XYZ file of C-alpha atoms in Angstrom:
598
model
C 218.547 16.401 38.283
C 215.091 15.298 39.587
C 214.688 11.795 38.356
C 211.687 11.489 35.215
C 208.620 9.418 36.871
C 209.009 6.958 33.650
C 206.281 5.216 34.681
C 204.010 7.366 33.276
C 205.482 5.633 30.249
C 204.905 1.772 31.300
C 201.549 2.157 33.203
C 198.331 0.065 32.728
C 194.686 2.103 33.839
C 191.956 0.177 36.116
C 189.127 2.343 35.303
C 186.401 3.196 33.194
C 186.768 6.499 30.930
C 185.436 8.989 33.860
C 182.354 11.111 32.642
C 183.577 14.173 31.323
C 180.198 14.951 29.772
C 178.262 15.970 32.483
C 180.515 18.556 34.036
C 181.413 20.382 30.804
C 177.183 20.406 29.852
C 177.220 21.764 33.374
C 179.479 24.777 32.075
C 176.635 26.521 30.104
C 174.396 26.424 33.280
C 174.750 29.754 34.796
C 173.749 29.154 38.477
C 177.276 27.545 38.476
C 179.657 30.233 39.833
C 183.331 30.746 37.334
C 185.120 29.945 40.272
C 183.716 27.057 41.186
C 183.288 25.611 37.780
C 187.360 26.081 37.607
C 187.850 24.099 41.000
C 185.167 21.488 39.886
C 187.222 20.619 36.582
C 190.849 20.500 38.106
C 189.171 17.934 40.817
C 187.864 15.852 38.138
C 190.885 16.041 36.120
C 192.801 15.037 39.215
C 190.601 12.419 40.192
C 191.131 11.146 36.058
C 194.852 11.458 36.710
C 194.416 9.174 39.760
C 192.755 6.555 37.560
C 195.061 6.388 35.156
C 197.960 6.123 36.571
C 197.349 3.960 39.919
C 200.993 4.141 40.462
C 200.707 7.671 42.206
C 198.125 6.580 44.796
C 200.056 4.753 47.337
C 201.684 8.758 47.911
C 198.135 9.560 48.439
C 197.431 6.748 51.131
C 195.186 5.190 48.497
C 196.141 1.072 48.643
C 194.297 0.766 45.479
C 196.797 0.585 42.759
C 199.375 -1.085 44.401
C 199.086 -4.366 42.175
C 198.568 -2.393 38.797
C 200.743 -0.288 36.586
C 198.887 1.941 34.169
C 198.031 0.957 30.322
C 200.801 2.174 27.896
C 198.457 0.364 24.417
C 198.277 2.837 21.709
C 194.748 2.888 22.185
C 195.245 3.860 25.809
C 197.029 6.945 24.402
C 194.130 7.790 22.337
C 191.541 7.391 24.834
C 193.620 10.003 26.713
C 193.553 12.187 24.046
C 190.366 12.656 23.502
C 189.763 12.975 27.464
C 191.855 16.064 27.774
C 190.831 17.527 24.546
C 187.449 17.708 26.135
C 189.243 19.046 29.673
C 190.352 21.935 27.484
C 187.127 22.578 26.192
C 185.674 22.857 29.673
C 188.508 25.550 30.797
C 188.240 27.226 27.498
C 184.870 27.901 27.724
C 185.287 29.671 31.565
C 186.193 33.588 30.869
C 189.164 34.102 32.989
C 188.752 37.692 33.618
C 185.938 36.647 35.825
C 187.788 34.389 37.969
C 189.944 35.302 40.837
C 194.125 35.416 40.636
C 194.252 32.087 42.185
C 191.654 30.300 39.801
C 193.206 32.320 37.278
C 196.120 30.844 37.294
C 195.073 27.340 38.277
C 193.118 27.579 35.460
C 196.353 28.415 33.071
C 198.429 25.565 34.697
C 195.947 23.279 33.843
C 195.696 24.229 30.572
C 199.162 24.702 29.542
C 199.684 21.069 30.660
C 196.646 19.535 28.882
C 198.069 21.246 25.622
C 201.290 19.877 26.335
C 200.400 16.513 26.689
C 198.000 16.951 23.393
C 201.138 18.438 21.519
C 203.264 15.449 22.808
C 200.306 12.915 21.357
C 199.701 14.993 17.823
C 203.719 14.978 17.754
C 203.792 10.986 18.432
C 206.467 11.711 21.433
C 204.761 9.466 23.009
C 205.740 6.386 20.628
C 209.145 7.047 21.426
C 208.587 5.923 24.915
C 212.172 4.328 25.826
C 215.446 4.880 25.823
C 218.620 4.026 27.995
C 217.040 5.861 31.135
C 213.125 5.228 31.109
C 211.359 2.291 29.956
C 209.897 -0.818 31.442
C 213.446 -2.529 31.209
C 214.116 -0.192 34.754
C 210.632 -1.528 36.119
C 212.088 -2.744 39.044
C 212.762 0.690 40.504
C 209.231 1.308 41.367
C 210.309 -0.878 44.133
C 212.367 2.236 45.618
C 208.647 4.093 46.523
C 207.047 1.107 47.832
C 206.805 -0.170 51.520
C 208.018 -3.335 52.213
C 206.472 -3.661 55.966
C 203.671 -6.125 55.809
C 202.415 -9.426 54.097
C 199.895 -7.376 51.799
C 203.093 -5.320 50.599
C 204.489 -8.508 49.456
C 201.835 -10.185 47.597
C 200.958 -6.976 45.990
C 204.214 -6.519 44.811
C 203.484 -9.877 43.493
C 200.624 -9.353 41.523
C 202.059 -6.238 40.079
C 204.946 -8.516 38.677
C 202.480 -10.557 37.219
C 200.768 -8.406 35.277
C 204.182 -7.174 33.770
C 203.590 -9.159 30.825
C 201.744 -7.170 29.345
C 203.014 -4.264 30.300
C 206.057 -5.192 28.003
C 203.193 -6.226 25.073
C 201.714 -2.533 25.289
C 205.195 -1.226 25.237
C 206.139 -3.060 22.098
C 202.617 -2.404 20.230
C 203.182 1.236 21.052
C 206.913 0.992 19.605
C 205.687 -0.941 16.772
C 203.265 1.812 15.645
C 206.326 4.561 16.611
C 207.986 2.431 13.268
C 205.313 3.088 11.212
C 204.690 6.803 12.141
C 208.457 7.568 11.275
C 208.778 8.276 15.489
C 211.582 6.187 16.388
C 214.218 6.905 19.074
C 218.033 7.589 17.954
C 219.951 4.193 17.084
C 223.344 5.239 19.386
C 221.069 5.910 22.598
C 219.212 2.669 22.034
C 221.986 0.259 21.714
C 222.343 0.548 25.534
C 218.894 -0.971 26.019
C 219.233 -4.475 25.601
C 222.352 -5.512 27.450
C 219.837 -3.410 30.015
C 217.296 -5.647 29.634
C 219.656 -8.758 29.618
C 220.753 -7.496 32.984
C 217.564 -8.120 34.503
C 217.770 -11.624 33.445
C 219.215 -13.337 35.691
C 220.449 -17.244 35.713
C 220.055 -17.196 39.206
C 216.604 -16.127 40.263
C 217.955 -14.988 44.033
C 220.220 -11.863 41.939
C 217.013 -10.646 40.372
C 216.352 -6.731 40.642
C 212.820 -7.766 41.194
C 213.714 -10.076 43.771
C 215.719 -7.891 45.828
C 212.776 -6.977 48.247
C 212.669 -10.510 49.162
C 215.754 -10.915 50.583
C 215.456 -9.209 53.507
C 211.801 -9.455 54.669
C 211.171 -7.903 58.179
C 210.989 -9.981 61.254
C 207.319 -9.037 61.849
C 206.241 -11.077 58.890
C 206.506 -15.033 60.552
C 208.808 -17.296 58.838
C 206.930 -19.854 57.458
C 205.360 -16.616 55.645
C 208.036 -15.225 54.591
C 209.490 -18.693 53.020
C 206.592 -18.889 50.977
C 206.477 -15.379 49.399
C 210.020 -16.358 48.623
C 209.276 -19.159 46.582
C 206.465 -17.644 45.047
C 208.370 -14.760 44.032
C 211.172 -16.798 42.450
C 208.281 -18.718 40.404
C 206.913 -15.818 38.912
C 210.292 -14.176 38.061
C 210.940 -17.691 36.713
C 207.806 -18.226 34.694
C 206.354 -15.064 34.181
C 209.191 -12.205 34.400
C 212.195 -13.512 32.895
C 210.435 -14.964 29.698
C 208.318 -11.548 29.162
C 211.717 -9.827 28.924
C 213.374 -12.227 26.849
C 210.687 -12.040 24.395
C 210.761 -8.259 24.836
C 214.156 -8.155 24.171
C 214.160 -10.404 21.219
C 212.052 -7.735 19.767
C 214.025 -4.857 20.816
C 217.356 -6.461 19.290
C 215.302 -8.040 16.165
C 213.088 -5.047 15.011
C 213.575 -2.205 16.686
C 217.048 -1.473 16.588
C 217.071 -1.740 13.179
C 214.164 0.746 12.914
C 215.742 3.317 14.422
C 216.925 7.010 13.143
C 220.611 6.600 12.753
C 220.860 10.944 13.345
C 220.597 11.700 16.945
C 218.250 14.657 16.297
C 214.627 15.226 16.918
C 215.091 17.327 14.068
C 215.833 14.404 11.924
C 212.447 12.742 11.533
C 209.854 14.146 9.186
C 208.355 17.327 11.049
C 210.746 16.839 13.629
C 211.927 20.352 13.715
C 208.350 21.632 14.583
C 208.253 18.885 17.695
C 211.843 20.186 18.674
C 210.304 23.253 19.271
C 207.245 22.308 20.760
C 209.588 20.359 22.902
C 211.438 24.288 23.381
C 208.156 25.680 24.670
C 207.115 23.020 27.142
C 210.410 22.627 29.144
C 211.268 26.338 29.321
C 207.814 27.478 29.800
C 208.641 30.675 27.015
C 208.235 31.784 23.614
C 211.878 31.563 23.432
C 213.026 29.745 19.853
C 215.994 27.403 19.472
C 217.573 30.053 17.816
C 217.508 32.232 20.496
C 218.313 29.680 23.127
C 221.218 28.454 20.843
C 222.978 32.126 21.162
C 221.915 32.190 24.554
C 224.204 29.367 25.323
C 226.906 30.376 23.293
C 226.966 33.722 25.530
C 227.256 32.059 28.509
C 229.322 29.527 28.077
C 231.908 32.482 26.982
C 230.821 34.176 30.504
C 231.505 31.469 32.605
C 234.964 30.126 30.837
C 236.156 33.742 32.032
C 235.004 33.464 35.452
C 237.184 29.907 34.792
C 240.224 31.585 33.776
C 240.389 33.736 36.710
C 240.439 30.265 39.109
C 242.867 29.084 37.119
C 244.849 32.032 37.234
C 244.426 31.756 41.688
C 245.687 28.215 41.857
C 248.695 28.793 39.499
C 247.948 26.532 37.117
C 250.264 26.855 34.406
C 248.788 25.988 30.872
C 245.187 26.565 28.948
C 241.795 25.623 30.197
C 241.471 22.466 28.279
C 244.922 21.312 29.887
C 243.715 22.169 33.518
C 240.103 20.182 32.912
C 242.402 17.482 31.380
C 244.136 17.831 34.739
C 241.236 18.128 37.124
C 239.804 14.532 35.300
C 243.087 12.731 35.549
C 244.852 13.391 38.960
C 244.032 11.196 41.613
C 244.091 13.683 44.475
C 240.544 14.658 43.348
C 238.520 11.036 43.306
C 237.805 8.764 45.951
C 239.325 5.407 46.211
C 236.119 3.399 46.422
C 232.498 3.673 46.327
C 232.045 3.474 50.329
C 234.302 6.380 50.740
C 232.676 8.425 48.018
C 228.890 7.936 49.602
C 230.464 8.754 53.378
C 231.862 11.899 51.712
C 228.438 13.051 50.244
C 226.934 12.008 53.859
C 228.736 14.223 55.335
C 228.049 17.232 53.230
C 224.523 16.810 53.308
C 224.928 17.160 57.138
C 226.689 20.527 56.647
C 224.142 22.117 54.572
C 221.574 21.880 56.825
C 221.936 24.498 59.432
C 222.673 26.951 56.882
C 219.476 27.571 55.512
C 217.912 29.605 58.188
C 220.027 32.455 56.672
C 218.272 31.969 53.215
C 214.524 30.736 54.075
C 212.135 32.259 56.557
C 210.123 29.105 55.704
C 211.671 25.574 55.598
C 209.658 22.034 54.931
C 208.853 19.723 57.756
C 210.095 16.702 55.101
C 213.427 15.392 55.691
C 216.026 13.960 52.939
C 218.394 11.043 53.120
C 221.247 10.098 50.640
C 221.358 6.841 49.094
C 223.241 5.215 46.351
C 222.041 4.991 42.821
C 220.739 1.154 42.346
C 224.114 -0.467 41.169
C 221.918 -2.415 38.043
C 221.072 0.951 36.440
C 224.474 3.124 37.480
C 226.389 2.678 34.471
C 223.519 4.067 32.488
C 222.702 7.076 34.327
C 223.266 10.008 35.475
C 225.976 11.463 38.533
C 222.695 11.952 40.810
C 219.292 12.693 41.025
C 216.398 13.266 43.471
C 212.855 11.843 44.310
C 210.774 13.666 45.907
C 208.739 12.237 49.215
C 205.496 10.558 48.899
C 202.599 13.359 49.908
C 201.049 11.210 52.426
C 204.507 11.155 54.444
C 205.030 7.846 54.295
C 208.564 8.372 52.623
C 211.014 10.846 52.807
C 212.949 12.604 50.148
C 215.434 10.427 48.734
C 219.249 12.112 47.355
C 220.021 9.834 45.070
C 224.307 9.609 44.116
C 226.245 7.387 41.450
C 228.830 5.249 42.964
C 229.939 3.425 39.767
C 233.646 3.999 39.243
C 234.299 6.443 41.989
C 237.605 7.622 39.868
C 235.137 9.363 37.617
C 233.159 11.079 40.308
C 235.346 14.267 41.040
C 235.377 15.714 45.082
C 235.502 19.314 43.734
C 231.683 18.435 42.347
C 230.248 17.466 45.377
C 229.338 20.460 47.039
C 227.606 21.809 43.919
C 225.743 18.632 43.371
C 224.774 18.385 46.727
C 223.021 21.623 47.198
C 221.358 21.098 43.510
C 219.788 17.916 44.603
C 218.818 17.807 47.832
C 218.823 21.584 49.920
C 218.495 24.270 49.072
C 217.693 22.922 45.834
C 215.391 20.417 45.007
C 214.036 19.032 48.580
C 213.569 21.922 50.027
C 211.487 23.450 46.701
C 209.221 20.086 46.058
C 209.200 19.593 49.705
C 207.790 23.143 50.703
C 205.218 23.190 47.431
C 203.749 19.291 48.722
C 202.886 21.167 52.281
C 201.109 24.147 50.798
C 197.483 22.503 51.514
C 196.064 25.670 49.783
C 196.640 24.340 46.288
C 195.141 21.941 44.447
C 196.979 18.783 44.123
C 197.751 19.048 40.654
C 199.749 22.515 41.843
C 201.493 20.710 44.784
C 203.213 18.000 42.933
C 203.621 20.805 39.486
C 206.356 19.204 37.107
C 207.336 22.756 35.861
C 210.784 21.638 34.565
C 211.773 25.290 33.998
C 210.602 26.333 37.729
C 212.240 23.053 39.208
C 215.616 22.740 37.759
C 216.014 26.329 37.496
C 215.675 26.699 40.936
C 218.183 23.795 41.779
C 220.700 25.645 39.664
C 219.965 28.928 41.298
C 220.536 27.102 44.238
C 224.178 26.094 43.187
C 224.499 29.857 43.659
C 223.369 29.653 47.226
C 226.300 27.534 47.952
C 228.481 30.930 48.628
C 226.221 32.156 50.745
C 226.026 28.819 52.696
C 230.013 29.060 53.216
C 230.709 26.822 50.645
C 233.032 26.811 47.624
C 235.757 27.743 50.701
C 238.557 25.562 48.247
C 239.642 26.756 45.042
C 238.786 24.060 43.275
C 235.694 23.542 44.795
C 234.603 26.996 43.359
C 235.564 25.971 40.144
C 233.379 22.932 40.303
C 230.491 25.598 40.943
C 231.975 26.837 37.454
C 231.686 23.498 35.934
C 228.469 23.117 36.423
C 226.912 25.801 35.588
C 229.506 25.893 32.410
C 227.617 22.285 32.364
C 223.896 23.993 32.126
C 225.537 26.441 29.838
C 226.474 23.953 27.456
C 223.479 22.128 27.315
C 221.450 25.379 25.532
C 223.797 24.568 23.072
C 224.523 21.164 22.281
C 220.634 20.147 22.852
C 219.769 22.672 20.148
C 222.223 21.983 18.486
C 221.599 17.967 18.363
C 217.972 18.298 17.462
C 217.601 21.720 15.949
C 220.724 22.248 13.540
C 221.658 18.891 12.690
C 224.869 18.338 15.179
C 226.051 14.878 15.230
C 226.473 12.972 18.492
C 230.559 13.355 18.184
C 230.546 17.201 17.668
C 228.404 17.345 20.614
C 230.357 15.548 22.790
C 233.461 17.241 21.497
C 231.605 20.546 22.317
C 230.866 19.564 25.484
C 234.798 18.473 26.446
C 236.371 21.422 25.417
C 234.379 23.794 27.686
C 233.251 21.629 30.762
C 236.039 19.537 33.110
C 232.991 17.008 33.406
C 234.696 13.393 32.868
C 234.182 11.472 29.658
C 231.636 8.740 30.763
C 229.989 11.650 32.494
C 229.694 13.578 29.090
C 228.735 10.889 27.029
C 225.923 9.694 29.295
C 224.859 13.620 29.180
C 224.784 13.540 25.825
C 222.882 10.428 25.456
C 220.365 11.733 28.389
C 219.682 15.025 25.305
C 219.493 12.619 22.423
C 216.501 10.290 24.203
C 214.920 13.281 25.713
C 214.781 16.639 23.439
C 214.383 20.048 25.007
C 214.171 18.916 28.603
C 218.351 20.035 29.242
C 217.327 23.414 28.140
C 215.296 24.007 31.040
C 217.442 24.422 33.701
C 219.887 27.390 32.362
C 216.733 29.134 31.268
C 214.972 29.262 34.270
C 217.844 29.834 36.606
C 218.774 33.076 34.320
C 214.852 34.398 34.990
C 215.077 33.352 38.888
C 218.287 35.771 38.479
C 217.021 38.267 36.997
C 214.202 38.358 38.995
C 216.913 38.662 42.402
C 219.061 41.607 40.416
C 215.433 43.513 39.740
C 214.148 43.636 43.082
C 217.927 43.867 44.470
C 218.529 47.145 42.443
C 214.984 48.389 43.712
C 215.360 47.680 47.331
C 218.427 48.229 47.935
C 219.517 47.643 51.798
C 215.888 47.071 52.238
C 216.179 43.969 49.937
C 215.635 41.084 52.160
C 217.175 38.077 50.809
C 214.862 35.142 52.839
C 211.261 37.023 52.093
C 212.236 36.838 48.247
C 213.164 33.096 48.620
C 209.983 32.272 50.417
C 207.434 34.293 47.728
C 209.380 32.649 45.031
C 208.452 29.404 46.398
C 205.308 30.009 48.357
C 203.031 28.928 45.024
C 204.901 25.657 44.351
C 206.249 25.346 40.893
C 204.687 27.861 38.147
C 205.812 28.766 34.536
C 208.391 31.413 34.212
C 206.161 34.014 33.312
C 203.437 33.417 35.924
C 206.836 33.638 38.379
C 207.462 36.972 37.071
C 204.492 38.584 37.141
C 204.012 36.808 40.902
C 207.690 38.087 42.167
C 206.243 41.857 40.587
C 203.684 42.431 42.327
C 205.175 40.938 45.312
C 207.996 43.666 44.944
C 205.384 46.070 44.325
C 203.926 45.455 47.308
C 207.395 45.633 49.094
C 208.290 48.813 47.692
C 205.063 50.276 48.722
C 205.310 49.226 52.204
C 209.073 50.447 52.615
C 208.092 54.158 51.499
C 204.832 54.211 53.573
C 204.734 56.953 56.283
């Protein structure tokens, strides 16, 4: 899973509302050409983005923002608003028959994410802007994308801290008004959150997540130096952190916990349904309703438990497929003994997949990927791994992110799977290529399109055969488990927020189809309660990326080559399903045309 940037949700702007005026009076002046009317607006909305969110312009070589975080205040929210409602109106107003393919659909993108976000804001997702995975109470991860190599880094890293304050204060205003809009988040996914936020505060100031980059401060940086960002740090965690959070957590266990929906479904609230399926549209990038998606599931979680069956047939297991998941989660032979030995053993894999992908990709990324361990503070709460992508200025590599808590719930036979879903040929190699295509727009090169993203790392579980993986049994039945684990998700996230599941028959649902491990489930399921509709978009978009392989396999035939469909599927960075298909059409159009040329 590629981690969710949550600080979009905890983020404090620097500058004035940009002009929007000028450039959309500009529109009706006809001397402007379409196509340069369309390029003028996405700059300006990226240059907005930039100002809003100062977090993102370190990756961008821009110092500027490296002692802010971006303003979460309700009126914030508003101000945003009304800002893209009037970036719509500039791209509505451009005919797009008269632009080009490219503007075309740079001009779509745009808007389908501008209505998105206006959805989210008429929907009030936006008050709902924590739970046990995102929310300033995991603030001290934005340490993870910084540089730590000079006395600047430090001190800004200081000031940043001390503006946290009131960061918290816009959280809880924004929270406070999510009470009396009726948009709360789920009581059973919240209860997590302030033992979470007691975590961070610490009775000795040295064990502080927000000290950690202290400890170790490079030898380039002189020592008297270095002693006194120490002490400075451990006053401000003393006298500015550490009280902000207690008083932030006074008001999460005072107020809002008792203000939260007690059902676990979107679909709860009052027009809650309608945001679910809002929520539908956005992550899957179709017209597809919950309905649909719901019997979608169902179908292929009865597909895939067959394909199970048959692996349980080869290893001569003798007894049902609940017994042999309750087998796979329980015998030792198939967990590490400790957390060291667990992160060697997904070291090693990564090193394996490697020099396989020449087979796959005429076209690779110059980026490399390390593994690292999941920041022990938030591992309990999250999820088996996840990936974050490298900063666009190269100044940080990808980063393969993998859960070391309790190692004896971390199966081997999952490793392989979750190794080429995260880092290649799934997720690094996908964001990795789109960041170096320098013919996009930036707002194209770093695309969030969940369906295009996660459906590709789940097509690339798929890949895994080809690679030479899956060579053990059980290893191939992992592959199974996972994508019985995708499979699942149509289902229990529609059924959660859509037809009134409770959290139990979820996680009950969950069990008796997937040999995922208990904690593993329940965190799942909590991950679908805090964040409707986003689960749903890896199953659907690895089913079109399939499709999409079967059509042009059946037309080619033995003239179907396998690494020029993998690099047009990726060569326009992450776009909504139905831009990919007609994109992978005409490219097989033009394939089929050059095949049965003279």
């Amino acid at each position: 899973m590629l981690k969710p940037y949550c600080l979009v949700h905890t983020i404090r702007a620097i500058a004035a509302p940009l002009c929007i005026g000028p450039l959309i009076a500009a529109i009706s002046v006809l001397s402007y050409a379409q196509e340069s009317m369309v390029e003028n607006i996405i700059d300006e909305h990226w240059a907005w983005v930039l100002s809003e969110y100062p977090e993102m312009r370190l990756e961008y070589g821009d110092r500027s923002g490296n002692t802010l975080w971006s303003d979460v205040s309700p009126s914030a929210h508003q101000r945003r608003y009304e800002q893209q409602q009037a970036f719509v109106n500039a791209l509505t107003a451009i005919e797009p028959s008269s632009l080009g393919s490219e503007s075309r659909l740079n001009r779509a993108m745009l808007l389908r994410e501008l209505r998105d976000d206006i959805a989210d804001y008429e929907n009030g997702m936006h008050l709902m802007a924590i739970n046990m995975r995102s929310g300033p109470q995991h603030q001290y991860t934005m340490a993870e994308r910084l540089s730590f190599t000079s006395e600047q880094d430090y001190r800004d890293w200081l000031e940043r801290l001390k503006a946290l304050p009131s960061l918290l204060t816009q959280t809880q205003r924004l929270l406070q008004q999510g009470i009396a809009q009726q948009r709360t988040q789920a009581d059973i996914v919240m209860r997590r959150v302030p033992d979470q936020i007691s975590r961070v505060i610490t009775d000795d100031i040295t064990n502080s997540p927000y000290y950690a980059v202290f400890r170790d401060i490079p030898d380039a940086i002189d020592t008297d130096t270095a002693k006194a960002l120490k002490i400075s740090a451990q006053q401000v965690i003393s006298e500015i952190i550490n009280p902000a959070y207690r008083r932030f957590g006074t008001f999460m266990a005072d107020e809002y916990l008792s203000a939260t929906r007690q059902q676990p479904g979107l679909g709860s609230l009052p027009q809650g349904k309608a945001a679910y399926r809002q929520q539908v549209a956005k992550y899957t990038t179709t017209d597809l309703t919950p309905e649909a998606i719901h019997q979608i599931g169902i179908d292929e979680v009865a597909r895939i438990r067959h394909a199970m069956l048959g692996v349980i047939d080869a290893v001569g297991f003798e007894g049902d497929i609940e017994a042999f998941n309750e087998f796979l989660r329980t015998d030792p032979q198939f967990y590490y003994p400790t957390p060291e030995a667990l992160l060697e053993g997904y070291q090693a894999i990564s090193k394996r997949l490697d020099p396989q992908l020449i087979q796959l990709f005429g076209k690779l990324p110059r980026m490399p990927y390390g593994v690292r361990p999941i920041p022990a503070a938030i591992a309990p709460d999250t999820t088996t791994a996840y990936y974050m992508r490298p900063a666009v200025d190269g100044s940080r590599p990808g980063w393969y992110y993998v859960n070391l808590y309790r190692p004896e719930v971390r199966p081997i036979f999952e490793m392989e799977v979750l190794s080429v879903h995260e880092s290649v040929p799934g997720h690094h190699l996908q964001i990795a290529l789109a960041q170096e295509l320098g013919n996009l727009p930036h707002f194209r090169r770093n695309s969030s399109v969940t369906a295009f993203i996660e459906g590709w790392g789940l097509y690339s579980e798929r890949l895994g055969y080809d690679m030479g993986l899956y060579q053990d049994p059980y290893s191939r039945y992992g592959q199974l488990v996972y994508d019985m684990w995708r499979a699942v998700r149509l289902v229990v996230d529609t059924g959660i927020h859509y037809f009134g599941w409770t959290r139990q028959q979820a996680i009950d649902y969950f069990k008796a189809n997937a040999a995922k491990t208990e904690a593993d489930i329940i965190n799942e399921i909590d991950r679908y309660i805090g964040w409707p509709g986003q689960a749903l978009a890896y199953k659907i978009g690895q089913l079109k990326i399939l499709a999409l392989r079967t059509e042009a396999e059946q037309a080619l035939g033995d003239k179907f080559d396998i690494r020029a469909f993998h690099d047009e599927l990726l060569g326009a960075g992450a776009i909504p399903l139905d831009a990919l298909e007609v994109r992978m059409r005409e490219w097989l159009h033009r394939t089929l045309n050059s095949t049965t040329d003279p």
